[in-house]
């Protein structure tokens, strides 16, 4: 019986089986940022411990960094304090800081792959839920809590349960105007926000295989929103082409050896899965969330479902969603007025996301509606530089978008980019929980960057395929 990539990578990294039944797993790469590391460093200090493998630990700043100007000191004193604390800790422990000053800063899940730190077959941990993004490269990538950040800093290992593996095959092909974001929202819509609990998701099938690495990252990023602990794609030529020549990937003969090893880690054709789900690419539409979980979504031309359409145990949160979003069953989502459009985040803040937006916006010859505040926030300084080099900033600014500095921005709004009051935001991010974007009553509609751009240009939820004449 063959093995899955998950089993092979897991087995390679097991240090010990613990009396609790969990496994002690060696972590190959530890990514840290300013929000979840301070308490972990303080706990280390409290116990007189150091960082065991600083050479396998990399830091950046993303959540709190302002996107209007990165000049120090930040106007928000708490943000400045968190940044200063991170700077002190990386210096004290000899950790490489991918910093704004070096032009290497960005959202932790954008810069890891960009730098070539994220590699197939590795185990990756970060104190952030969307660490699942890195699974796109065939890694086991786990979001961890603060006490686990402490554990990894101190021991480079993590106590963890072994997961079951569900293979999700997306077969056939996507129709024009349907993106990776729609695929991942479709998967969550079908399997539910808790459907993946206890599982690693292995994404496969012709739709996934044809995806670029940026698209695979979008899909893996949202695994956690479907309840899965992590998600991954088996590495292939697309993976190797993306990684070759990046700053932290092996070079010369070491590269050839690495690729041969990575190939051996792919799931075997006779691997046994705990579950298999098959979805057809042709059935996926541009998707918009209407509620307060990423699973409460419909096709852009659909209507808000009735409470009775849901299992009894989900009806409470459905009622809560109608009330919070001020939407009713039977209502069309299309035409919902939006106040803010946000294109960015670790789900959809990469160069190819903006490339597509620029292509569509330029072709439409339209500008952002006057009542809409539209933010374009690159996922990293490198993405931002590339956009400026290609003139995308000028095209977007001319069309009425604000072109910002790199960071998490309005995805979580731990910086000045926040919704106000009951504003509705068309967002390319990954969470639409109550109050997620900085206003306790703000409302988030998740969708692809193309759909956010369409909403910005029309002032309401729009079928981007019609607006941009995609057929
Ligand atoms: S972009 Fe959003 S989801 Fe991603 S790391 Fe930042 S706050 Fe978290």
Tab-separated table of C-alpha atoms and ligand atoms in Angstrom:
chain	number	residue	atom	x	y	z
A	1	UNK	CA	0.000	0.000	0.000
A	2	UNK	CA	1.410	3.382	-1.012
A	3	UNK	CA	1.554	6.489	1.122
A	4	UNK	CA	0.299	10.035	0.797
A	5	UNK	CA	2.691	12.978	0.761
A	6	UNK	CA	1.299	13.909	4.169
A	7	UNK	CA	2.325	10.532	5.638
A	8	UNK	CA	5.760	10.567	4.032
A	9	UNK	CA	6.600	14.087	5.221
A	10	UNK	CA	5.111	13.456	8.653
A	11	UNK	CA	7.076	10.220	9.131
A	12	UNK	CA	10.316	11.919	8.122
A	13	UNK	CA	9.893	14.564	10.787
A	14	UNK	CA	8.723	12.487	13.747
A	15	UNK	CA	11.149	12.791	16.664
A	16	UNK	CA	9.160	10.693	19.123
A	17	UNK	CA	5.738	9.333	19.947
A	18	UNK	CA	4.606	11.031	23.151
A	19	UNK	CA	2.847	9.283	26.061
A	20	UNK	CA	-0.227	11.418	25.239
A	21	UNK	CA	-0.487	9.663	21.863
A	22	UNK	CA	0.635	12.812	20.056
A	23	UNK	CA	3.826	13.037	18.029
A	24	UNK	CA	6.769	15.319	18.533
A	25	UNK	CA	7.380	16.734	15.087
A	26	UNK	CA	10.540	18.494	13.932
A	27	UNK	CA	9.742	21.844	12.326
A	28	UNK	CA	11.929	22.684	9.349
A	29	UNK	CA	10.904	26.320	9.023
A	30	UNK	CA	9.474	28.621	11.663
A	31	UNK	CA	8.004	31.906	10.455
A	32	UNK	CA	7.218	34.557	13.034
A	33	UNK	CA	5.588	37.974	13.004
A	34	UNK	CA	4.961	40.840	15.383
A	35	UNK	CA	1.543	39.780	16.680
A	36	UNK	CA	1.957	36.249	17.994
A	37	UNK	CA	5.667	36.269	18.852
A	38	UNK	CA	5.943	38.860	21.690
A	39	UNK	CA	4.297	36.724	24.369
A	40	UNK	CA	6.231	33.673	23.158
A	41	UNK	CA	9.547	35.523	23.494
A	42	UNK	CA	8.505	36.769	26.941
A	43	UNK	CA	7.747	33.173	27.979
A	44	UNK	CA	11.211	32.118	26.782
A	45	UNK	CA	12.771	34.944	28.768
A	46	UNK	CA	10.753	33.947	31.814
A	47	UNK	CA	12.262	30.464	31.671
A	48	UNK	CA	15.726	31.602	30.735
A	49	UNK	CA	15.546	29.796	27.372
A	50	UNK	CA	16.979	30.804	24.003
A	51	UNK	CA	15.932	30.060	20.420
A	52	UNK	CA	17.235	26.596	19.536
A	53	UNK	CA	17.550	27.034	15.764
A	54	UNK	CA	17.617	30.722	14.832
A	55	UNK	CA	18.858	29.732	11.368
A	56	UNK	CA	15.492	28.035	10.752
A	57	UNK	CA	13.497	30.986	12.086
A	58	UNK	CA	12.520	33.982	9.946
A	59	UNK	CA	10.605	37.081	10.977
A	60	UNK	CA	8.599	39.775	9.266
A	61	UNK	CA	6.065	42.448	10.149
A	62	UNK	CA	2.677	42.408	8.470
A	63	UNK	CA	-0.443	42.768	10.622
A	64	UNK	CA	0.162	46.112	12.303
A	65	UNK	CA	2.201	47.891	9.664
A	66	UNK	CA	0.469	50.989	8.273
A	67	UNK	CA	-0.136	50.960	4.523
A	68	UNK	CA	-0.147	54.709	3.911
A	69	UNK	CA	3.467	55.165	4.962
A	70	UNK	CA	6.006	52.815	6.482
A	71	UNK	CA	8.056	55.667	7.961
A	72	UNK	CA	9.058	55.237	11.608
A	73	UNK	CA	7.953	55.845	14.225
A	74	UNK	CA	4.457	54.617	13.341
A	75	UNK	CA	1.726	57.033	14.395
A	76	UNK	CA	0.007	54.212	16.309
A	77	UNK	CA	2.140	53.894	19.456
A	78	UNK	CA	1.065	50.284	20.072
A	79	UNK	CA	2.144	49.311	16.545
A	80	UNK	CA	5.463	51.077	17.075
A	81	UNK	CA	5.940	49.240	20.352
A	82	UNK	CA	5.220	45.842	18.750
A	83	UNK	CA	7.642	46.578	15.925
A	84	UNK	CA	10.355	47.695	18.359
A	85	UNK	CA	9.815	44.553	20.445
A	86	UNK	CA	10.182	42.348	17.370
A	87	UNK	CA	13.340	44.182	16.357
A	88	UNK	CA	14.833	43.672	19.811
A	89	UNK	CA	13.953	39.980	19.857
A	90	UNK	CA	15.303	39.139	16.410
A	91	UNK	CA	18.516	40.959	17.257
A	92	UNK	CA	18.874	39.267	20.627
A	93	UNK	CA	18.277	35.771	19.221
A	94	UNK	CA	20.094	36.139	15.877
A	95	UNK	CA	16.945	35.653	13.778
A	96	UNK	CA	16.849	36.847	10.176
A	97	UNK	CA	14.360	39.729	9.889
A	98	UNK	CA	12.804	40.189	6.459
A	99	UNK	CA	12.301	43.833	7.275
A	100	UNK	CA	10.788	46.898	5.615
A	101	UNK	CA	14.187	48.590	5.724
A	102	UNK	CA	15.698	45.783	3.602
A	103	UNK	CA	12.804	45.770	1.145
A	104	UNK	CA	12.001	42.162	2.090
A	105	UNK	CA	8.880	42.759	4.201
A	106	UNK	CA	5.421	41.474	3.427
A	107	UNK	CA	2.646	39.231	4.625
A	108	UNK	CA	4.346	36.215	6.143
A	109	UNK	CA	2.551	33.819	3.759
A	110	UNK	CA	3.552	35.849	0.738
A	111	UNK	CA	7.220	36.340	1.533
A	112	UNK	CA	7.999	32.745	2.586
A	113	UNK	CA	7.293	31.379	-0.900
A	114	UNK	CA	8.674	34.497	-2.589
A	115	UNK	CA	12.046	34.046	-0.858
A	116	UNK	CA	12.091	30.302	-1.597
A	117	UNK	CA	11.963	29.476	2.120
A	118	UNK	CA	8.814	27.441	1.556
A	119	UNK	CA	9.898	24.155	0.004
A	120	UNK	CA	8.322	20.768	-0.733
A	121	UNK	CA	8.644	18.104	1.916
A	122	UNK	CA	9.251	20.529	4.749
A	123	UNK	CA	7.328	21.074	7.944
A	124	UNK	CA	6.436	24.713	8.460
A	125	UNK	CA	4.914	26.410	11.481
A	126	UNK	CA	3.800	29.977	12.054
A	127	UNK	CA	1.666	31.637	14.691
A	128	UNK	CA	-1.000	32.411	12.146
A	129	UNK	CA	-4.008	30.423	10.929
A	130	UNK	CA	-3.323	30.882	7.240
A	131	UNK	CA	0.010	29.089	7.366
A	132	UNK	CA	-1.853	26.441	5.371
A	133	UNK	CA	-0.937	28.594	2.334
A	134	UNK	CA	2.547	27.055	2.232
A	135	UNK	CA	1.075	23.604	1.611
A	136	UNK	CA	0.751	24.651	-2.029
A	137	UNK	CA	4.391	23.561	-2.348
A	138	UNK	CA	3.860	20.098	-0.900
A	139	UNK	CA	4.781	21.021	2.668
A	140	UNK	CA	2.971	20.254	5.913
A	141	UNK	CA	2.260	23.806	7.008
A	142	UNK	CA	0.589	24.414	10.354
A	143	UNK	CA	-0.847	27.492	11.989
A	144	UNK	CA	-0.015	27.423	15.698
A	145	UNK	CA	-0.929	29.281	18.899
A	146	UNK	CA	1.308	31.458	21.030
A	147	UNK	CA	2.375	28.728	23.465
A	148	UNK	CA	3.284	26.542	20.494
A	149	UNK	CA	5.328	29.418	19.032
A	150	UNK	CA	7.217	29.340	22.331
A	151	UNK	CA	7.673	25.562	22.005
A	152	UNK	CA	9.000	25.807	18.467
A	153	UNK	CA	11.333	28.669	19.365
A	154	UNK	CA	12.716	26.676	22.288
A	155	UNK	CA	12.790	23.156	20.846
A	156	UNK	CA	12.174	23.443	17.056
A	157	UNK	CA	9.483	20.813	17.594
A	158	UNK	CA	5.755	20.679	18.071
A	159	UNK	CA	3.488	18.179	19.840
A	160	UNK	CA	0.799	17.282	17.357
A	161	UNK	CA	-1.863	14.724	16.457
A	162	UNK	CA	-1.528	12.867	13.187
A	163	UNK	CA	-4.264	13.926	10.791
A	164	UNK	CA	-6.478	11.969	8.443
A	165	UNK	CA	-6.111	12.837	4.761
A	166	UNK	CA	-8.970	13.786	2.474
A	167	UNK	CA	-8.228	13.982	-1.234
A	168	UNK	CA	-10.244	16.710	-2.942
A	169	UNK	CA	-10.201	16.273	-6.695
A	170	UNK	CA	-11.367	19.158	-8.830
A	171	UNK	CA	-11.782	17.645	-12.274
A	172	UNK	CA	-12.394	19.035	-15.752
A	173	UNK	CA	-11.647	22.725	-16.167
A	174	UNK	CA	-12.825	26.102	-14.934
A	175	UNK	CA	-15.066	28.255	-17.064
A	176	UNK	CA	-13.772	31.701	-18.092
A	177	UNK	CA	-14.043	34.261	-15.310
A	178	UNK	CA	-13.815	31.622	-12.571
A	179	UNK	CA	-10.726	31.757	-10.358
A	180	UNK	CA	-8.867	29.828	-7.665
A	181	UNK	CA	-10.727	31.883	-5.055
A	182	UNK	CA	-14.009	30.568	-6.418
A	183	UNK	CA	-12.644	27.012	-6.244
A	184	UNK	CA	-11.731	27.307	-2.589
A	185	UNK	CA	-15.016	29.028	-1.645
A	186	UNK	CA	-16.857	26.298	-3.559
A	187	UNK	CA	-15.002	23.564	-1.654
A	188	UNK	CA	-15.836	25.214	1.685
A	189	UNK	CA	-19.434	25.762	0.607
A	190	UNK	CA	-19.781	22.070	-0.270
A	191	UNK	CA	-17.944	20.528	2.706
A	192	UNK	CA	-18.749	23.135	5.334
A	193	UNK	CA	-16.585	25.217	7.634
A	194	UNK	CA	-16.146	22.262	9.973
A	195	UNK	CA	-16.002	19.578	7.288
A	196	UNK	CA	-12.232	19.399	7.423
A	197	UNK	CA	-11.797	19.057	11.188
A	198	UNK	CA	-9.205	16.355	11.862
A	199	UNK	CA	-8.068	16.318	8.221
A	200	UNK	CA	-5.265	17.472	5.986
A	201	UNK	CA	-6.693	18.327	2.576
A	202	UNK	CA	-4.815	17.028	-0.461
A	203	UNK	CA	-5.933	19.025	-3.510
A	204	UNK	CA	-5.675	17.240	-6.825
A	205	UNK	CA	-7.345	16.815	-10.200
A	206	UNK	CA	-6.839	18.562	-13.515
A	207	UNK	CA	-8.046	21.982	-12.298
A	208	UNK	CA	-5.492	22.032	-9.472
A	209	UNK	CA	-2.723	20.557	-11.609
A	210	UNK	CA	-3.162	23.320	-14.194
A	211	UNK	CA	-3.040	26.058	-11.566
A	212	UNK	CA	-0.053	28.347	-11.122
A	213	UNK	CA	1.652	28.405	-7.728
A	214	UNK	CA	-0.121	31.662	-6.876
A	215	UNK	CA	-3.453	29.990	-7.528
A	216	UNK	CA	-2.529	26.895	-5.517
A	217	UNK	CA	-1.569	29.185	-2.641
A	218	UNK	CA	-5.010	30.819	-2.799
A	219	UNK	CA	-6.651	27.389	-2.529
A	220	UNK	CA	-4.410	26.088	0.280
A	221	UNK	CA	-4.675	29.398	2.145
A	222	UNK	CA	-8.363	28.827	2.821
A	223	UNK	CA	-8.085	25.158	3.878
A	224	UNK	CA	-8.266	26.380	7.445
A	225	UNK	CA	-11.581	28.108	6.699
A	226	UNK	CA	-12.950	24.685	5.816
A	227	UNK	CA	-11.810	23.323	9.186
A	228	UNK	CA	-8.777	21.435	7.823
A	229	UNK	CA	-5.576	21.745	9.852
A	230	UNK	CA	-3.598	22.089	6.626
A	231	UNK	CA	-3.903	21.633	2.882
A	232	UNK	CA	-1.392	20.704	0.231
A	233	UNK	CA	-0.758	20.041	-3.437
A	234	UNK	CA	1.748	17.431	-4.588
A	235	UNK	CA	4.842	19.173	-5.983
A	236	UNK	CA	5.376	19.056	-9.742
A	237	UNK	CA	7.153	20.914	-12.541
A	238	UNK	CA	5.077	24.042	-11.799
A	239	UNK	CA	6.405	23.980	-8.220
A	240	UNK	CA	10.025	23.481	-9.260
A	241	UNK	CA	9.849	26.190	-11.945
A	242	UNK	CA	8.491	28.641	-9.366
A	243	UNK	CA	11.201	27.848	-6.817
A	244	UNK	CA	14.315	27.569	-8.974
A	245	UNK	CA	16.717	30.454	-8.433
A	246	UNK	CA	14.896	32.020	-5.465
A	247	UNK	CA	17.171	33.359	-2.704
A	248	UNK	CA	16.805	30.446	-0.265
A	249	UNK	CA	16.437	27.469	-2.613
A	250	UNK	CA	19.355	25.072	-3.173
A	251	UNK	CA	21.636	25.843	-6.093
A	252	UNK	CA	23.626	23.777	-8.635
A	253	UNK	CA	23.881	20.064	-7.886
A	254	UNK	CA	22.045	20.543	-4.602
A	255	UNK	CA	19.057	21.776	-6.615
A	256	UNK	CA	19.016	18.580	-8.732
A	257	UNK	CA	19.209	16.451	-5.593
A	258	UNK	CA	16.445	18.450	-3.954
A	259	UNK	CA	14.106	18.047	-6.950
A	260	UNK	CA	14.733	14.279	-7.066
A	261	UNK	CA	13.909	14.058	-3.376
A	262	UNK	CA	10.795	16.216	-3.701
A	263	UNK	CA	9.555	14.018	-6.544
A	264	UNK	CA	9.784	10.972	-4.312
A	265	UNK	CA	7.528	12.647	-1.766
A	266	UNK	CA	4.489	12.880	-4.046
A	267	UNK	CA	1.529	10.763	-2.956
A	268	UNK	CA	1.785	7.268	-4.430
A	269	UNK	CA	-0.802	6.262	-7.013
A	270	UNK	CA	-1.999	3.495	-4.667
A	271	UNK	CA	-2.023	5.670	-1.562
A	272	UNK	CA	-4.984	5.136	0.753
A	273	UNK	CA	-7.062	8.167	1.715
A	274	UNK	CA	-9.446	8.481	4.643
A	275	UNK	CA	-11.881	10.196	2.331
A	276	UNK	CA	-12.092	11.327	-1.289
A	277	UNK	CA	-14.315	14.051	-2.680
A	278	UNK	CA	-14.681	14.853	-6.365
A	279	UNK	CA	-15.946	18.195	-7.631
A	280	UNK	CA	-16.363	19.281	-11.237
A	281	UNK	CA	-14.589	22.464	-12.286
A	282	UNK	CA	-17.306	23.336	-14.823
A	283	UNK	CA	-19.885	23.569	-12.040
A	284	UNK	CA	-18.051	26.349	-10.224
A	285	UNK	CA	-19.320	29.905	-10.611
A	286	UNK	CA	-17.904	33.224	-9.401
A	287	UNK	CA	-18.786	33.015	-5.723
A	288	UNK	CA	-19.731	35.640	-3.152
A	289	UNK	CA	-20.244	35.077	0.564
A	290	UNK	CA	-23.498	36.451	1.918
A	291	UNK	CA	-23.092	35.563	5.608
A	292	UNK	CA	-20.657	35.546	8.497
A	293	UNK	CA	-18.659	32.401	7.690
A	294	UNK	CA	-16.768	31.595	4.473
A	295	UNK	CA	-19.133	28.645	4.001
A	296	UNK	CA	-22.184	30.910	3.682
A	297	UNK	CA	-21.730	31.614	0.004
A	298	UNK	CA	-23.586	31.467	-3.309
A	299	UNK	CA	-22.904	31.957	-7.001
A	300	UNK	CA	-23.029	35.631	-7.957
A	301	UNK	CA	-26.376	35.152	-9.690
A	302	UNK	CA	-27.880	33.110	-6.878
A	303	UNK	CA	-30.282	34.071	-4.123
A	304	UNK	CA	-29.708	33.975	-0.369
A	305	UNK	CA	-30.752	30.475	0.760
A	306	UNK	CA	-33.648	29.811	3.127
A	307	UNK	CA	-33.060	28.717	6.699
A	308	UNK	CA	-34.889	25.492	5.900
A	309	UNK	CA	-32.224	24.650	3.296
A	310	UNK	CA	-29.702	24.085	6.101
A	311	UNK	CA	-29.375	21.237	8.600
A	312	UNK	CA	-31.060	22.007	11.923
A	313	UNK	CA	-27.731	22.500	13.727
A	314	UNK	CA	-26.700	25.279	11.313
A	315	UNK	CA	-29.912	27.284	11.397
A	316	UNK	CA	-28.900	29.395	14.388
A	317	UNK	CA	-25.876	30.833	12.610
A	318	UNK	CA	-27.924	31.279	9.432
A	319	UNK	CA	-30.436	33.464	11.337
A	320	UNK	CA	-27.537	35.325	12.923
A	321	UNK	CA	-26.081	35.941	9.451
A	322	UNK	CA	-29.367	37.310	8.004
A	323	UNK	CA	-29.611	39.733	10.891
A	324	UNK	CA	-25.976	40.842	10.956
A	325	UNK	CA	-25.724	41.251	7.189
A	326	UNK	CA	-29.226	42.776	6.840
A	327	UNK	CA	-29.974	40.287	4.081
A	328	UNK	CA	-33.002	38.073	3.637
A	329	UNK	CA	-33.642	34.643	2.232
A	330	UNK	CA	-34.654	34.822	-1.420
A	331	UNK	CA	-32.822	38.108	-1.973
A	332	UNK	CA	-30.276	38.313	-4.792
A	333	UNK	CA	-26.701	39.000	-3.708
A	334	UNK	CA	-26.018	40.673	-7.025
A	335	UNK	CA	-26.806	44.377	-6.771
A	336	UNK	CA	-25.870	44.609	-3.070
A	337	UNK	CA	-24.356	48.065	-2.612
A	338	UNK	CA	-20.741	48.133	-1.482
A	339	UNK	CA	-18.955	50.999	0.292
A	340	UNK	CA	-15.419	49.633	0.295
A	341	UNK	CA	-13.419	47.377	-2.033
A	342	UNK	CA	-10.291	45.681	-0.727
A	343	UNK	CA	-7.860	43.802	-2.972
A	344	UNK	CA	-4.996	42.227	-1.064
A	345	UNK	CA	-4.274	39.737	1.786
A	346	UNK	CA	-2.374	36.446	1.917
A	347	UNK	CA	-5.187	34.860	-0.101
A	348	UNK	CA	-5.108	37.228	-3.067
A	349	UNK	CA	-2.317	39.771	-2.673
A	350	UNK	CA	0.213	38.359	-5.141
A	351	UNK	CA	1.452	39.823	-8.399
A	352	UNK	CA	-0.757	37.656	-10.601
A	353	UNK	CA	-3.858	38.767	-8.667
A	354	UNK	CA	-3.096	42.400	-9.450
A	355	UNK	CA	-2.048	41.578	-13.005
A	356	UNK	CA	-5.519	40.196	-13.647
A	357	UNK	CA	-7.215	43.163	-11.972
A	358	UNK	CA	-5.172	45.631	-14.018
A	359	UNK	CA	-5.954	43.754	-17.232
A	360	UNK	CA	-9.686	43.852	-16.523
A	361	UNK	CA	-9.815	47.431	-15.225
A	362	UNK	CA	-7.796	48.741	-18.167
A	363	UNK	CA	-10.000	46.908	-20.649
A	364	UNK	CA	-13.209	48.207	-19.035
A	365	UNK	CA	-12.162	51.857	-19.207
A	366	UNK	CA	-14.238	52.576	-16.078
A	367	UNK	CA	-13.380	54.274	-12.804
A	368	UNK	CA	-14.210	53.436	-9.191
A	369	UNK	CA	-17.676	54.733	-8.264
A	370	UNK	CA	-17.483	57.922	-6.193
A	371	UNK	CA	-19.085	56.393	-3.093
A	372	UNK	CA	-16.599	53.481	-2.997
A	373	UNK	CA	-13.268	53.531	-1.145
A	374	UNK	CA	-11.107	51.089	-3.096
A	375	UNK	CA	-7.802	49.841	-1.662
A	376	UNK	CA	-5.141	47.899	-3.518
A	377	UNK	CA	-2.621	46.518	-1.039
A	378	UNK	CA	0.304	44.427	-2.326
A	379	UNK	CA	1.166	41.349	-0.281
A	380	UNK	CA	4.845	42.243	-0.105
A	381	UNK	CA	7.318	44.972	-0.896
A	382	UNK	CA	8.592	42.834	-3.780
A	383	UNK	CA	5.077	42.586	-5.248
A	384	UNK	CA	4.696	46.351	-4.837
A	385	UNK	CA	8.008	47.046	-6.585
A	386	UNK	CA	7.055	44.751	-9.466
A	387	UNK	CA	3.702	46.520	-9.809
A	388	UNK	CA	5.372	49.917	-9.969
A	389	UNK	CA	7.899	48.642	-12.489
A	390	UNK	CA	5.059	47.472	-14.729
A	391	UNK	CA	3.129	50.740	-14.294
A	392	UNK	CA	0.196	49.021	-12.552
A	393	UNK	CA	0.170	51.609	-9.778
A	394	UNK	CA	-0.515	54.398	-12.285
A	395	UNK	CA	-3.261	52.462	-14.054
A	396	UNK	CA	-4.986	51.663	-10.770
A	397	UNK	CA	-4.632	55.178	-9.380
A	398	UNK	CA	-6.018	56.631	-12.621
A	399	UNK	CA	-9.001	54.300	-12.250
A	400	UNK	CA	-9.662	55.604	-8.725
A	401	UNK	CA	-8.003	52.929	-6.566
A	402	UNK	CA	-5.713	53.794	-3.656
A	403	UNK	CA	-2.357	52.093	-4.108
A	404	UNK	CA	-0.878	51.255	-0.715
A	405	UNK	CA	2.245	49.917	0.969
A	406	UNK	CA	2.527	46.166	1.629
A	407	UNK	CA	0.813	44.511	4.584
A	408	UNK	CA	-2.274	42.734	5.867
A	409	UNK	CA	-4.211	45.983	5.818
A	410	UNK	CA	-7.974	45.614	5.957
A	411	UNK	CA	-7.971	41.816	6.039
A	412	UNK	CA	-7.835	41.965	9.828
A	413	UNK	CA	-7.601	45.729	10.330
A	414	UNK	CA	-4.954	45.668	13.056
A	415	UNK	CA	-3.751	48.914	11.517
A	416	UNK	CA	-5.533	52.123	10.483
A	417	UNK	CA	-7.280	50.437	7.482
A	418	UNK	CA	-10.708	49.753	8.956
A	419	UNK	CA	-14.330	49.677	7.929
A	420	UNK	CA	-16.505	52.367	9.473
A	421	UNK	CA	-19.843	51.545	11.056
A	422	UNK	CA	-22.080	49.296	8.929
A	423	UNK	CA	-20.014	49.640	5.762
A	424	UNK	CA	-20.132	46.732	3.316
A	425	UNK	CA	-16.777	45.625	1.906
A	426	UNK	CA	-16.181	43.551	-1.206
A	427	UNK	CA	-12.996	41.814	-0.137
A	428	UNK	CA	-10.458	39.432	-1.653
A	429	UNK	CA	-9.440	38.274	1.837
A	430	UNK	CA	-10.372	35.041	3.583
A	431	UNK	CA	-12.614	35.754	6.576
A	432	UNK	CA	-16.019	37.403	6.800
A	433	UNK	CA	-16.541	36.956	10.529
A	434	UNK	CA	-18.467	39.624	12.419
A	435	UNK	CA	-16.260	42.669	12.950
A	436	UNK	CA	-13.330	41.136	11.059
A	437	UNK	CA	-12.444	44.279	9.136
A	438	UNK	CA	-12.151	46.665	12.050
A	439	UNK	CA	-15.713	47.850	12.652
A	440	UNK	CA	-17.742	45.766	15.124
A	441	UNK	CA	-20.705	46.114	12.777
A	442	UNK	CA	-18.880	46.134	9.419
A	443	UNK	CA	-19.928	43.617	6.784
A	444	UNK	CA	-17.622	41.603	4.541
A	445	UNK	CA	-18.433	39.894	1.247
A	446	UNK	CA	-15.627	37.564	0.175
A	447	UNK	CA	-14.957	37.115	-3.529
A	448	UNK	CA	-12.157	36.924	-6.099
A	449	UNK	CA	-10.038	39.999	-6.916
A	450	UNK	CA	-11.760	40.272	-10.318
A	451	UNK	CA	-15.153	40.368	-8.609
A	452	UNK	CA	-13.905	42.970	-6.098
A	453	UNK	CA	-12.680	45.111	-8.990
A	454	UNK	CA	-16.084	44.797	-10.678
A	455	UNK	CA	-17.815	45.824	-7.433
A	456	UNK	CA	-15.495	48.838	-7.099
A	457	UNK	CA	-16.298	50.003	-10.634
A	458	UNK	CA	-20.066	49.560	-10.377
A	459	UNK	CA	-20.577	50.257	-6.668
A	460	UNK	CA	-22.407	46.993	-6.134
A	461	UNK	CA	-21.965	43.229	-6.321
A	462	UNK	CA	-21.650	42.507	-10.032
A	463	UNK	CA	-20.996	39.504	-12.239
A	464	UNK	CA	-17.454	40.366	-13.337
A	465	UNK	CA	-17.870	38.160	-16.412
A	466	UNK	CA	-20.579	40.458	-17.770
A	467	UNK	CA	-18.892	43.714	-16.822
A	468	UNK	CA	-15.576	42.692	-18.356
A	469	UNK	CA	-17.128	40.800	-21.291
A	470	UNK	CA	-15.493	37.510	-20.346
A	471	UNK	CA	-16.781	34.565	-22.323
B	1	LIG	S1	-3.524	38.838	5.288
B	1	LIG	FE1	-5.141	38.450	6.784
B	1	LIG	S2	-5.264	36.246	7.005
B	1	LIG	FE2	-3.341	36.731	5.985
B	1	LIG	S3	-1.828	36.794	7.617
B	1	LIG	FE3	-2.590	38.900	7.318
B	1	LIG	S4	-4.311	39.132	8.718
B	1	LIG	FE4	-3.862	36.941	8.586
